[in-house]
Amino acid sequence: MPKPTFLEIALRAGVGTATVERVLNGRGGVRPATVEKVVAAARSLDYPRRLPEAHRGVIRIEVILVRPDATFFARLSRAFERIAATLDRTIAVHRTFLDEANPAAIAQRILDPDMRRAALILAVPDHPLVGAALRRLEAEKIPTVQIVTQISGTSGAYVGIDNYAAGRMAGLLMSRMQRRPGKVVAICHSQIYRVHRDRVRGFFDYLMEAGGDFEPVAALFGHDEGDRNAGQLVEALTRWPDLAGLYNAGGANAALNDVLRRPRGREVFFVGHELTERSAAALRQGTMDVVLDQAPEAQARRAMDLVLAKLNLHDLPVDNPPIRFVTFTAENV
């Protein structure tokens, strides 16, 4: 096989040949992220020459997440940990957890990591500061993948389920399976995550389009905290005695199940997200009726494949249709 030319490496890395020459000859003056792209391209083309010592290090991919205490994000983090263990030793995956209530810190981390970062995967709140930082990174051609939820006004790849469709599915199942008509409410973290906004919108849209005997009356915000979720549901049961349905587009299902175990709660049809040991038990016990699982393991795998492809670390094309969500009831847990 002939040695790949600087032009071939430049085309694969998306840079100029002068940049390739500077990197491979160790002349310096090139941004670390660009160096990583050139080195990755050279490696993928089996460039035979020994790379300069300064550039033969590990290719680092950062994953920024929030809420390590939340079951879903813990599950997502473990998925990235397992994937990292299967990668070549020259590729390192760094997981960083940040406070979802501090968008300035998230934006700062996006723009100023404490490592030579070749690519970024992130699942963070939709905030103007975060969006501005991410757009700057995209303009610099740093590979980015948003996972689970999207940031408004950005153009990077998104990996996740169709959340609007998930909300509509929740509405369809509730309207078909709940025999007692009445009012319905949705609950989620707040409005800082687009994922939740899309799900609630899909849920209410379906019920209003379908007509029938179910009346959407409120979107409630519990910030995925057990006590706040429970308080919101107790207040809803008091305010609307004919409450027939509950859709939790976010987390903290366990606290809602505790409320629904009371006699009055048994009459409420409950659709939630994410199959865990607790939600599976709630399905079997009858306090939950449907769980929609968004397969975080599949999302993590797809996100990593997209990043590796953008870094020219494999040549196979990566299709990116919406991840399929899975519907669970008491009959298939």
PDB file of C-alpha atoms in Angstrom, residues 96-301:
ATOM      1  CA  THR A  96     -17.969  14.926  33.644  1.00  0.00           C
ATOM      2  CA  PHE A  97     -20.998  15.632  35.843  1.00  0.00           C
ATOM      3  CA  LEU A  98     -22.071  19.269  36.226  1.00  0.00           C
ATOM      4  CA  ASP A  99     -24.823  21.050  38.151  1.00  0.00           C
ATOM      5  CA  GLU A 100     -27.898  21.421  35.927  1.00  0.00           C
ATOM      6  CA  ALA A 101     -28.807  24.611  37.830  1.00  0.00           C
ATOM      7  CA  ASN A 102     -25.551  26.325  36.821  1.00  0.00           C
ATOM      8  CA  PRO A 103     -25.665  26.926  33.044  1.00  0.00           C
ATOM      9  CA  ALA A 104     -22.729  29.340  33.255  1.00  0.00           C
ATOM     10  CA  ALA A 105     -20.503  26.536  34.543  1.00  0.00           C
ATOM     11  CA  ILE A 106     -21.749  24.193  31.823  1.00  0.00           C
ATOM     12  CA  ALA A 107     -21.021  26.816  29.155  1.00  0.00           C
ATOM     13  CA  GLN A 108     -17.549  27.403  30.611  1.00  0.00           C
ATOM     14  CA  ARG A 109     -16.773  23.680  30.531  1.00  0.00           C
ATOM     15  CA  ILE A 110     -17.926  23.407  26.909  1.00  0.00           C
ATOM     16  CA  LEU A 111     -15.495  26.141  25.872  1.00  0.00           C
ATOM     17  CA  ASP A 112     -12.625  25.529  28.282  1.00  0.00           C
ATOM     18  CA  PRO A 113     -12.059  21.893  29.249  1.00  0.00           C
ATOM     19  CA  ASP A 114      -9.107  20.957  31.431  1.00  0.00           C
ATOM     20  CA  MET A 115      -7.824  18.460  28.870  1.00  0.00           C
ATOM     21  CA  ARG A 116      -6.937  18.133  25.196  1.00  0.00           C
ATOM     22  CA  ARG A 117     -10.414  17.211  23.997  1.00  0.00           C
ATOM     23  CA  ALA A 118     -11.000  15.807  20.508  1.00  0.00           C
ATOM     24  CA  ALA A 119     -14.798  15.606  20.688  1.00  0.00           C
ATOM     25  CA  LEU A 120     -17.720  16.280  23.000  1.00  0.00           C
ATOM     26  CA  ILE A 121     -20.924  14.381  23.824  1.00  0.00           C
ATOM     27  CA  LEU A 122     -23.379  16.115  26.135  1.00  0.00           C
ATOM     28  CA  ALA A 123     -26.822  15.881  27.730  1.00  0.00           C
ATOM     29  CA  VAL A 124     -27.477  19.211  29.468  1.00  0.00           C
ATOM     30  CA  PRO A 125     -30.290  21.788  29.939  1.00  0.00           C
ATOM     31  CA  ASP A 126     -31.415  24.052  27.116  1.00  0.00           C
ATOM     32  CA  HIS A 127     -30.185  27.502  28.189  1.00  0.00           C
ATOM     33  CA  PRO A 128     -29.024  30.547  26.140  1.00  0.00           C
ATOM     34  CA  LEU A 129     -25.540  30.453  27.697  1.00  0.00           C
ATOM     35  CA  VAL A 130     -25.164  26.768  26.906  1.00  0.00           C
ATOM     36  CA  GLY A 131     -26.472  27.286  23.376  1.00  0.00           C
ATOM     37  CA  ALA A 132     -24.058  30.148  22.699  1.00  0.00           C
ATOM     38  CA  ALA A 133     -21.098  28.098  23.934  1.00  0.00           C
ATOM     39  CA  LEU A 134     -22.084  25.089  21.883  1.00  0.00           C
ATOM     40  CA  ARG A 135     -22.505  27.180  18.724  1.00  0.00           C
ATOM     41  CA  ARG A 136     -18.976  28.522  19.199  1.00  0.00           C
ATOM     42  CA  LEU A 137     -17.650  24.980  19.473  1.00  0.00           C
ATOM     43  CA  GLU A 138     -19.576  23.922  16.369  1.00  0.00           C
ATOM     44  CA  ALA A 139     -18.128  26.892  14.450  1.00  0.00           C
ATOM     45  CA  GLU A 140     -14.650  25.620  15.324  1.00  0.00           C
ATOM     46  CA  LYS A 141     -15.561  22.258  13.722  1.00  0.00           C
ATOM     47  CA  ILE A 142     -15.073  20.333  16.967  1.00  0.00           C
ATOM     48  CA  PRO A 143     -17.169  17.147  16.710  1.00  0.00           C
ATOM     49  CA  THR A 144     -20.163  17.402  19.047  1.00  0.00           C
ATOM     50  CA  VAL A 145     -23.123  15.100  19.657  1.00  0.00           C
ATOM     51  CA  GLN A 146     -26.128  15.994  21.777  1.00  0.00           C
ATOM     52  CA  ILE A 147     -27.745  13.039  23.461  1.00  0.00           C
ATOM     53  CA  VAL A 148     -31.183  12.582  25.118  1.00  0.00           C
ATOM     54  CA  THR A 149     -32.172  16.255  24.765  1.00  0.00           C
ATOM     55  CA  GLN A 150     -31.378  19.069  22.332  1.00  0.00           C
ATOM     56  CA  ILE A 151     -30.125  22.637  22.720  1.00  0.00           C
ATOM     57  CA  SER A 152     -32.114  25.228  20.783  1.00  0.00           C
ATOM     58  CA  GLY A 153     -30.368  26.993  17.913  1.00  0.00           C
ATOM     59  CA  THR A 154     -27.563  24.459  17.509  1.00  0.00           C
ATOM     60  CA  SER A 155     -26.809  22.305  14.487  1.00  0.00           C
ATOM     61  CA  GLY A 156     -24.791  19.391  15.849  1.00  0.00           C
ATOM     62  CA  ALA A 157     -25.914  15.784  15.644  1.00  0.00           C
ATOM     63  CA  TYR A 158     -28.672  14.701  18.019  1.00  0.00           C
ATOM     64  CA  VAL A 159     -29.082  11.158  19.312  1.00  0.00           C
ATOM     65  CA  GLY A 160     -32.264  10.185  21.095  1.00  0.00           C
ATOM     66  CA  ILE A 161     -35.822   9.056  20.746  1.00  0.00           C
ATOM     67  CA  ASP A 162     -38.506  11.145  19.050  1.00  0.00           C
ATOM     68  CA  ASN A 163     -39.763  12.733  22.255  1.00  0.00           C
ATOM     69  CA  TYR A 164     -42.811  14.341  20.678  1.00  0.00           C
ATOM     70  CA  ALA A 165     -43.815  10.893  19.380  1.00  0.00           C
ATOM     71  CA  ALA A 166     -43.261   9.429  22.857  1.00  0.00           C
ATOM     72  CA  GLY A 167     -45.656  11.984  24.316  1.00  0.00           C
ATOM     73  CA  ARG A 168     -48.232  11.147  21.667  1.00  0.00           C
ATOM     74  CA  MET A 169     -47.812   7.451  22.439  1.00  0.00           C
ATOM     75  CA  ALA A 170     -48.506   8.183  26.105  1.00  0.00           C
ATOM     76  CA  GLY A 171     -51.694   9.993  25.080  1.00  0.00           C
ATOM     77  CA  LEU A 172     -52.786   7.198  22.761  1.00  0.00           C
ATOM     78  CA  LEU A 173     -52.288   4.474  25.353  1.00  0.00           C
ATOM     79  CA  MET A 174     -54.057   6.470  28.038  1.00  0.00           C
ATOM     80  CA  SER A 175     -57.067   7.190  25.828  1.00  0.00           C
ATOM     81  CA  ARG A 176     -57.335   3.546  24.747  1.00  0.00           C
ATOM     82  CA  MET A 177     -56.599   1.794  28.048  1.00  0.00           C
ATOM     83  CA  GLN A 178     -58.148   4.018  30.727  1.00  0.00           C
ATOM     84  CA  ARG A 179     -61.819   3.104  30.995  1.00  0.00           C
ATOM     85  CA  ARG A 180     -62.779   5.930  33.346  1.00  0.00           C
ATOM     86  CA  PRO A 181     -62.967   9.366  31.689  1.00  0.00           C
ATOM     87  CA  GLY A 182     -61.860  12.538  33.413  1.00  0.00           C
ATOM     88  CA  LYS A 183     -59.112  15.105  33.665  1.00  0.00           C
ATOM     89  CA  VAL A 184     -55.429  14.365  33.029  1.00  0.00           C
ATOM     90  CA  VAL A 185     -52.210  16.107  34.025  1.00  0.00           C
ATOM     91  CA  ALA A 186     -48.594  15.878  32.947  1.00  0.00           C
ATOM     92  CA  ILE A 187     -45.613  16.382  35.233  1.00  0.00           C
ATOM     93  CA  CYS A 188     -41.932  16.862  34.440  1.00  0.00           C
ATOM     94  CA  HIS A 189     -38.749  18.486  35.717  1.00  0.00           C
ATOM     95  CA  SER A 190     -39.432  22.060  34.528  1.00  0.00           C
ATOM     96  CA  GLN A 191     -39.032  23.836  31.213  1.00  0.00           C
ATOM     97  CA  ILE A 192     -35.212  23.744  31.101  1.00  0.00           C
ATOM     98  CA  TYR A 193     -35.075  20.502  29.114  1.00  0.00           C
ATOM     99  CA  ARG A 194     -36.387  20.404  25.570  1.00  0.00           C
ATOM    100  CA  VAL A 195     -36.938  16.657  25.933  1.00  0.00           C
ATOM    101  CA  HIS A 196     -39.654  17.304  28.519  1.00  0.00           C
ATOM    102  CA  ARG A 197     -41.248  20.164  26.602  1.00  0.00           C
ATOM    103  CA  ASP A 198     -41.549  17.972  23.510  1.00  0.00           C
ATOM    104  CA  ARG A 199     -43.037  15.036  25.414  1.00  0.00           C
ATOM    105  CA  VAL A 200     -45.677  17.102  27.211  1.00  0.00           C
ATOM    106  CA  ARG A 201     -46.601  18.892  23.988  1.00  0.00           C
ATOM    107  CA  GLY A 202     -47.025  15.569  22.178  1.00  0.00           C
ATOM    108  CA  PHE A 203     -49.141  14.166  25.016  1.00  0.00           C
ATOM    109  CA  PHE A 204     -51.531  17.113  25.142  1.00  0.00           C
ATOM    110  CA  ASP A 205     -51.684  17.433  21.342  1.00  0.00           C
ATOM    111  CA  TYR A 206     -52.775  13.815  20.970  1.00  0.00           C
ATOM    112  CA  LEU A 207     -55.508  14.039  23.602  1.00  0.00           C
ATOM    113  CA  MET A 208     -56.876  17.295  22.202  1.00  0.00           C
ATOM    114  CA  GLU A 209     -56.838  15.996  18.628  1.00  0.00           C
ATOM    115  CA  ALA A 210     -58.440  12.692  19.597  1.00  0.00           C
ATOM    116  CA  GLY A 211     -61.297  14.358  21.435  1.00  0.00           C
ATOM    117  CA  GLY A 212     -63.159  11.959  23.671  1.00  0.00           C
ATOM    118  CA  ASP A 213     -63.647  12.110  27.394  1.00  0.00           C
ATOM    119  CA  PHE A 214     -60.140  13.056  28.557  1.00  0.00           C
ATOM    120  CA  GLU A 215     -59.446  16.690  29.385  1.00  0.00           C
ATOM    121  CA  PRO A 216     -55.821  17.901  29.752  1.00  0.00           C
ATOM    122  CA  VAL A 217     -55.836  20.460  32.575  1.00  0.00           C
ATOM    123  CA  ALA A 218     -52.264  21.207  33.675  1.00  0.00           C
ATOM    124  CA  ALA A 219     -48.543  20.717  33.214  1.00  0.00           C
ATOM    125  CA  LEU A 220     -46.917  20.423  36.643  1.00  0.00           C
ATOM    126  CA  PHE A 221     -43.248  20.914  37.523  1.00  0.00           C
ATOM    127  CA  GLY A 222     -41.569  18.803  40.205  1.00  0.00           C
ATOM    128  CA  HIS A 223     -37.907  19.215  39.150  1.00  0.00           C
ATOM    129  CA  ASP A 224     -37.554  15.410  39.196  1.00  0.00           C
ATOM    130  CA  GLU A 225     -37.464  15.575  42.999  1.00  0.00           C
ATOM    131  CA  GLY A 226     -39.497  13.022  44.895  1.00  0.00           C
ATOM    132  CA  ASP A 227     -41.056  15.277  47.525  1.00  0.00           C
ATOM    133  CA  ARG A 228     -41.980  17.968  45.018  1.00  0.00           C
ATOM    134  CA  ASN A 229     -43.452  15.451  42.589  1.00  0.00           C
ATOM    135  CA  ALA A 230     -45.516  13.859  45.343  1.00  0.00           C
ATOM    136  CA  GLY A 231     -46.762  17.233  46.566  1.00  0.00           C
ATOM    137  CA  GLN A 232     -47.816  18.240  43.061  1.00  0.00           C
ATOM    138  CA  LEU A 233     -49.772  15.013  42.603  1.00  0.00           C
ATOM    139  CA  VAL A 234     -51.492  15.231  46.002  1.00  0.00           C
ATOM    140  CA  GLU A 235     -52.573  18.784  45.194  1.00  0.00           C
ATOM    141  CA  ALA A 236     -53.855  17.676  41.776  1.00  0.00           C
ATOM    142  CA  LEU A 237     -55.915  14.856  43.296  1.00  0.00           C
ATOM    143  CA  THR A 238     -57.459  17.344  45.712  1.00  0.00           C
ATOM    144  CA  ARG A 239     -58.125  19.994  43.085  1.00  0.00           C
ATOM    145  CA  TRP A 240     -59.570  17.613  40.489  1.00  0.00           C
ATOM    146  CA  PRO A 241     -61.542  14.801  42.155  1.00  0.00           C
ATOM    147  CA  ASP A 242     -62.189  13.255  38.738  1.00  0.00           C
ATOM    148  CA  LEU A 243     -58.470  13.041  37.847  1.00  0.00           C
ATOM    149  CA  ALA A 244     -58.178  10.036  35.543  1.00  0.00           C
ATOM    150  CA  GLY A 245     -54.680  10.171  34.136  1.00  0.00           C
ATOM    151  CA  LEU A 246     -51.083  11.131  34.961  1.00  0.00           C
ATOM    152  CA  TYR A 247     -48.167  11.333  32.520  1.00  0.00           C
ATOM    153  CA  ASN A 248     -44.703  11.776  34.016  1.00  0.00           C
ATOM    154  CA  ALA A 249     -42.425  13.024  31.237  1.00  0.00           C
ATOM    155  CA  GLY A 250     -39.446  13.225  33.623  1.00  0.00           C
ATOM    156  CA  GLY A 251     -38.073  11.277  36.582  1.00  0.00           C
ATOM    157  CA  ALA A 252     -38.862  10.497  40.241  1.00  0.00           C
ATOM    158  CA  ASN A 253     -41.551   7.937  39.444  1.00  0.00           C
ATOM    159  CA  ALA A 254     -41.141   6.280  42.840  1.00  0.00           C
ATOM    160  CA  ALA A 255     -42.640   9.206  44.777  1.00  0.00           C
ATOM    161  CA  LEU A 256     -45.615   9.338  42.426  1.00  0.00           C
ATOM    162  CA  ASN A 257     -46.165   5.609  42.879  1.00  0.00           C
ATOM    163  CA  ASP A 258     -46.191   6.093  46.653  1.00  0.00           C
ATOM    164  CA  VAL A 259     -49.082   8.549  46.296  1.00  0.00           C
ATOM    165  CA  LEU A 260     -50.955   6.331  43.851  1.00  0.00           C
ATOM    166  CA  ARG A 261     -50.827   3.367  46.229  1.00  0.00           C
ATOM    167  CA  ARG A 262     -53.451   5.161  48.340  1.00  0.00           C
ATOM    168  CA  PRO A 263     -57.072   4.184  47.609  1.00  0.00           C
ATOM    169  CA  ARG A 264     -57.859   7.299  45.570  1.00  0.00           C
ATOM    170  CA  GLY A 265     -54.708   6.908  43.508  1.00  0.00           C
ATOM    171  CA  ARG A 266     -55.664   3.443  42.313  1.00  0.00           C
ATOM    172  CA  GLU A 267     -58.159   5.055  39.927  1.00  0.00           C
ATOM    173  CA  VAL A 268     -55.486   7.077  38.085  1.00  0.00           C
ATOM    174  CA  PHE A 269     -53.916   5.712  34.902  1.00  0.00           C
ATOM    175  CA  PHE A 270     -50.154   6.370  35.142  1.00  0.00           C
ATOM    176  CA  VAL A 271     -47.730   6.487  32.207  1.00  0.00           C
ATOM    177  CA  GLY A 272     -44.067   7.191  32.951  1.00  0.00           C
ATOM    178  CA  HIS A 273     -40.580   6.843  31.499  1.00  0.00           C
ATOM    179  CA  GLU A 274     -37.558   4.582  32.068  1.00  0.00           C
ATOM    180  CA  LEU A 275     -37.664   0.938  33.067  1.00  0.00           C
ATOM    181  CA  THR A 276     -35.873   0.473  36.393  1.00  0.00           C
ATOM    182  CA  GLU A 277     -36.265  -2.078  39.168  1.00  0.00           C
ATOM    183  CA  ARG A 278     -38.691   0.285  40.902  1.00  0.00           C
ATOM    184  CA  SER A 279     -40.783   1.066  37.839  1.00  0.00           C
ATOM    185  CA  ALA A 280     -40.912  -2.627  36.909  1.00  0.00           C
ATOM    186  CA  ALA A 281     -42.174  -3.402  40.431  1.00  0.00           C
ATOM    187  CA  ALA A 282     -44.773  -0.622  40.112  1.00  0.00           C
ATOM    188  CA  LEU A 283     -46.015  -2.136  36.846  1.00  0.00           C
ATOM    189  CA  ARG A 284     -46.419  -5.516  38.497  1.00  0.00           C
ATOM    190  CA  GLN A 285     -48.173  -3.943  41.486  1.00  0.00           C
ATOM    191  CA  GLY A 286     -50.540  -1.951  39.288  1.00  0.00           C
ATOM    192  CA  THR A 287     -49.660   1.597  40.365  1.00  0.00           C
ATOM    193  CA  MET A 288     -47.985   2.219  37.002  1.00  0.00           C
ATOM    194  CA  ASP A 289     -49.768   1.153  33.845  1.00  0.00           C
ATOM    195  CA  VAL A 290     -47.210   1.872  31.106  1.00  0.00           C
ATOM    196  CA  VAL A 291     -43.481   2.627  31.050  1.00  0.00           C
ATOM    197  CA  LEU A 292     -41.791   4.044  27.954  1.00  0.00           C
ATOM    198  CA  ASP A 293     -38.072   3.242  28.017  1.00  0.00           C
ATOM    199  CA  GLN A 294     -35.730   5.329  25.842  1.00  0.00           C
ATOM    200  CA  ALA A 295     -32.874   2.813  25.774  1.00  0.00           C
ATOM    201  CA  PRO A 296     -29.988   4.987  27.071  1.00  0.00           C
ATOM    202  CA  GLU A 297     -27.517   2.208  26.275  1.00  0.00           C
ATOM    203  CA  ALA A 298     -28.438   2.425  22.589  1.00  0.00           C
ATOM    204  CA  GLN A 299     -28.163   6.208  22.701  1.00  0.00           C
ATOM    205  CA  ALA A 300     -24.681   6.034  24.215  1.00  0.00           C
ATOM    206  CA  ARG A 301     -23.522   3.518  21.599  1.00  0.00           C
TER     207      ARG A 301
END
